[in-house]
Amino acid sequence: MTPLAGLTPLAAAADTSVRLGGGETVAFWVLGPVALAGALGMVFSRNAVHSALWLVLTMLSLGVFYVIQDAPFLGAVQVIVYTGAIMILFLFVLMLVGRDSSDSVVESLRGQRVAATVLGVGFAALVGAGIARATEGLGVVGLEEVQGQNGNIPAVAELLFTRYLLAFEVTSALLITAAVGAMVLAHVEREPGSRRTQKELSKARFLTERPSTLPGPGVYARANSVAAPALLPDGRPSVDSFATGIEPQPVEQMPRPTGRAQLGQPDASLGTLDPERVDGGPVDQAEDRR
Amino acid sequence: MTLTWYLVLAAILFTIGAAGVLVRRNAIVVFMCVELMLNSVNLTLVTFARATGTLDGQVMAFFVMVVAAAEVVVGLAIIMSIYRTRRSASVDDANLLKY
């Protein structure tokens, strides 16, 4: 035994602990960074919908980890319940609340963000190092003995319906309470007859300053995107046509004849048989015709 | 590669979730960070179940998932009712118990 080996408890511990298979190692080092990237992307993306999609990425990687670690039932539940149901619920609420209700950048507590970052890094270092030290020689007993011949799902079911039967039954009470609570919280009570008819709505609309609809986006412009505002006849964008939650983009105007020199005679503005370009050329022709 | 790496990954994910709860202002994103913390704890439970050779950790993770589902349903309903009265989903705006 070399003196160096005696000085490195880490290496000694690594020798005693059980090495995992090569396939698992590859899967971990591929999916571990993916899970980390998903978590970081969720915290750092400004848009809440992007946050939800990043979290889906993390949850799917964790589901693969469960399957690798002899928990195929939990892996399936992770994909079906977490990514399938819970995240869809999140996206539903996001769409109901409105995508434009994004995060405010204002710090209500001074230096809170820096403090949280420092705290987070310190906590991660402390817990990570502590766990790494404490579980250095952690062996892998494996679940083959417990699961027996039947595999994972019957073994989990057996445990669930014997030792954890009471907890399982209490879970049903929890779920029914949650369902009723959500219904109570999300329900809006309306007086019967308080709904306004179409006639009343129409009258109320004509009493306002603008009985017509708002101008649609992209009128007089070379784009029909929602972000392209409608242009007024003098070229300014119409404020009424700005979409909520989207920054209005500058739009390229259609070339329009402006001024006496290009329009020529008043009749010429109605159009000619040979369409003319605005830039340069048609001015001479208009003068020729005059 | 040992099981320790799973635990370290779970610790880092938990920390990111906790920091997200502290930093973010949108109530729905704060909720997602809580979900991330629950998920990282589940990974720890599954890893320890494998290390110790018992299935109790997996059953525990299953219960965590059930409770998380119930918690999300009620929490999102609360966020929606707050949004209805205050027209905002920011945690800074909800600083009174009523209204």
PDB file of N, CA and C in Angstrom, chain A residues 7 12 18 34 47 67-68 73 75 97-98 109 113 124 129-130 151 171 183 188 192 211 213 215 246 274 281-282 287:
ATOM      1  N   LEU A   7      -3.455   8.516   2.195  1.00  0.00           N
ATOM      2  CA  LEU A   7      -3.775   9.923   2.398  1.00  0.00           C
ATOM      3  C   LEU A   7      -5.042  10.337   1.666  1.00  0.00           C
ATOM      4  N   ALA A  12     -10.082   5.758  -1.423  1.00  0.00           N
ATOM      5  CA  ALA A  12     -10.344   4.521  -0.713  1.00  0.00           C
ATOM      6  C   ALA A  12     -11.832   4.238  -0.641  1.00  0.00           C
ATOM      7  N   VAL A  18     -20.023   0.447  -4.515  1.00  0.00           N
ATOM      8  CA  VAL A  18     -20.351  -0.379  -5.668  1.00  0.00           C
ATOM      9  C   VAL A  18     -20.425   0.489  -6.917  1.00  0.00           C
ATOM     10  N   VAL A  34     -29.089  17.732 -18.586  1.00  0.00           N
ATOM     11  CA  VAL A  34     -30.360  18.167 -19.174  1.00  0.00           C
ATOM     12  C   VAL A  34     -31.327  18.593 -18.076  1.00  0.00           C
ATOM     13  N   ASN A  47     -40.511  34.511 -19.548  1.00  0.00           N
ATOM     14  CA  ASN A  47     -41.863  34.127 -19.929  1.00  0.00           C
ATOM     15  C   ASN A  47     -42.297  32.911 -19.106  1.00  0.00           C
ATOM     16  N   VAL A  67     -36.905   5.219 -13.848  1.00  0.00           N
ATOM     17  CA  VAL A  67     -36.948   3.929 -14.551  1.00  0.00           C
ATOM     18  C   VAL A  67     -35.597   3.232 -14.434  1.00  0.00           C
ATOM     19  N   ILE A  68     -34.513   4.016 -14.551  1.00  0.00           N
ATOM     20  CA  ILE A  68     -33.178   3.417 -14.442  1.00  0.00           C
ATOM     21  C   ILE A  68     -32.983   2.822 -13.054  1.00  0.00           C
ATOM     22  N   PHE A  73     -42.626   1.878 -12.104  1.00  0.00           N
ATOM     23  CA  PHE A  73     -43.965   2.398 -11.802  1.00  0.00           C
ATOM     24  C   PHE A  73     -43.911   3.900 -11.542  1.00  0.00           C
ATOM     25  N   GLY A  75     -41.634   5.915 -12.541  1.00  0.00           N
ATOM     26  CA  GLY A  75     -41.284   6.602 -13.788  1.00  0.00           C
ATOM     27  C   GLY A  75     -42.517   6.863 -14.628  1.00  0.00           C
ATOM     28  N   VAL A  97     -54.851  33.128 -16.838  1.00  0.00           N
ATOM     29  CA  VAL A  97     -54.399  34.338 -16.163  1.00  0.00           C
ATOM     30  C   VAL A  97     -53.859  35.333 -17.178  1.00  0.00           C
ATOM     31  N   GLY A  98     -53.314  34.827 -18.262  1.00  0.00           N
ATOM     32  CA  GLY A  98     -52.824  35.728 -19.295  1.00  0.00           C
ATOM     33  C   GLY A  98     -51.321  35.692 -19.375  1.00  0.00           C
ATOM     34  N   LEU A 109     -37.689  44.159  -2.181  1.00  0.00           N
ATOM     35  CA  LEU A 109     -36.700  44.190  -1.101  1.00  0.00           C
ATOM     36  C   LEU A 109     -35.344  44.451  -1.733  1.00  0.00           C
ATOM     37  N   ARG A 113     -32.314  39.741  -4.627  1.00  0.00           N
ATOM     38  CA  ARG A 113     -31.913  38.785  -5.643  1.00  0.00           C
ATOM     39  C   ARG A 113     -30.478  38.292  -5.408  1.00  0.00           C
ATOM     40  N   ALA A 124     -26.326  24.998  -1.871  1.00  0.00           N
ATOM     41  CA  ALA A 124     -26.017  23.878  -2.766  1.00  0.00           C
ATOM     42  C   ALA A 124     -24.655  23.290  -2.424  1.00  0.00           C
ATOM     43  N   ALA A 129     -21.886  18.942  -0.719  1.00  0.00           N
ATOM     44  CA  ALA A 129     -20.661  18.398  -0.123  1.00  0.00           C
ATOM     45  C   ALA A 129     -20.998  17.491   1.051  1.00  0.00           C
ATOM     46  N   GLY A 130     -21.967  17.893   1.855  1.00  0.00           N
ATOM     47  CA  GLY A 130     -22.355  17.064   2.991  1.00  0.00           C
ATOM     48  C   GLY A 130     -22.859  15.711   2.552  1.00  0.00           C
ATOM     49  N   GLY A 151     -41.557  -8.651  -9.844  1.00  0.00           N
ATOM     50  CA  GLY A 151     -41.175  -7.355 -10.382  1.00  0.00           C
ATOM     51  C   GLY A 151     -41.623  -6.216  -9.489  1.00  0.00           C
ATOM     52  N   THR A 171     -55.296   9.331   1.842  1.00  0.00           N
ATOM     53  CA  THR A 171     -55.066  10.020   0.584  1.00  0.00           C
ATOM     54  C   THR A 171     -56.370  10.284  -0.161  1.00  0.00           C
ATOM     55  N   MET A 183     -63.033  23.483  -6.584  1.00  0.00           N
ATOM     56  CA  MET A 183     -64.317  23.910  -7.159  1.00  0.00           C
ATOM     57  C   MET A 183     -64.850  25.131  -6.419  1.00  0.00           C
ATOM     58  N   VAL A 188     -67.654  30.973  -9.505  1.00  0.00           N
ATOM     59  CA  VAL A 188     -68.139  32.340  -9.366  1.00  0.00           C
ATOM     60  C   VAL A 188     -69.654  32.283  -9.318  1.00  0.00           C
ATOM     61  N   PRO A 192     -79.193  34.890 -10.595  1.00  0.00           N
ATOM     62  CA  PRO A 192     -79.966  34.559 -11.792  1.00  0.00           C
ATOM     63  C   PRO A 192     -80.605  35.821 -12.362  1.00  0.00           C
ATOM     64  N   PRO A 211     -68.507  53.156 -30.854  1.00  0.00           N
ATOM     65  CA  PRO A 211     -69.402  52.016 -31.024  1.00  0.00           C
ATOM     66  C   PRO A 211     -68.850  50.960 -31.971  1.00  0.00           C
ATOM     67  N   THR A 213     -65.785  48.592 -33.881  1.00  0.00           N
ATOM     68  CA  THR A 213     -64.702  47.785 -33.356  1.00  0.00           C
ATOM     69  C   THR A 213     -63.383  48.536 -33.488  1.00  0.00           C
ATOM     70  N   PRO A 215     -59.547  49.195 -34.719  1.00  0.00           N
ATOM     71  CA  PRO A 215     -58.925  48.883 -36.002  1.00  0.00           C
ATOM     72  C   PRO A 215     -58.066  47.627 -35.897  1.00  0.00           C
ATOM     73  N   ILE A 246     -48.037  42.654 -26.507  1.00  0.00           N
ATOM     74  CA  ILE A 246     -47.036  42.504 -27.564  1.00  0.00           C
ATOM     75  C   ILE A 246     -46.509  43.887 -27.913  1.00  0.00           C
ATOM     76  N   ASP A 274     -50.964  52.779 -66.589  1.00  0.00           N
ATOM     77  CA  ASP A 274     -49.624  52.233 -66.341  1.00  0.00           C
ATOM     78  C   ASP A 274     -49.195  52.634 -64.940  1.00  0.00           C
ATOM     79  N   GLY A 281     -38.869  58.098 -60.803  1.00  0.00           N
ATOM     80  CA  GLY A 281     -39.339  57.991 -62.176  1.00  0.00           C
ATOM     81  C   GLY A 281     -40.617  58.728 -62.528  1.00  0.00           C
ATOM     82  N   PRO A 282     -41.683  58.467 -61.789  1.00  0.00           N
ATOM     83  CA  PRO A 282     -42.967  58.981 -62.263  1.00  0.00           C
ATOM     84  C   PRO A 282     -43.073  60.488 -62.251  1.00  0.00           C
ATOM     85  N   GLU A 287     -44.916  65.261 -65.217  1.00  0.00           N
ATOM     86  CA  GLU A 287     -44.708  66.593 -65.787  1.00  0.00           C
ATOM     87  C   GLU A 287     -44.898  66.567 -67.304  1.00  0.00           C
TER      88      GLU A 287
END
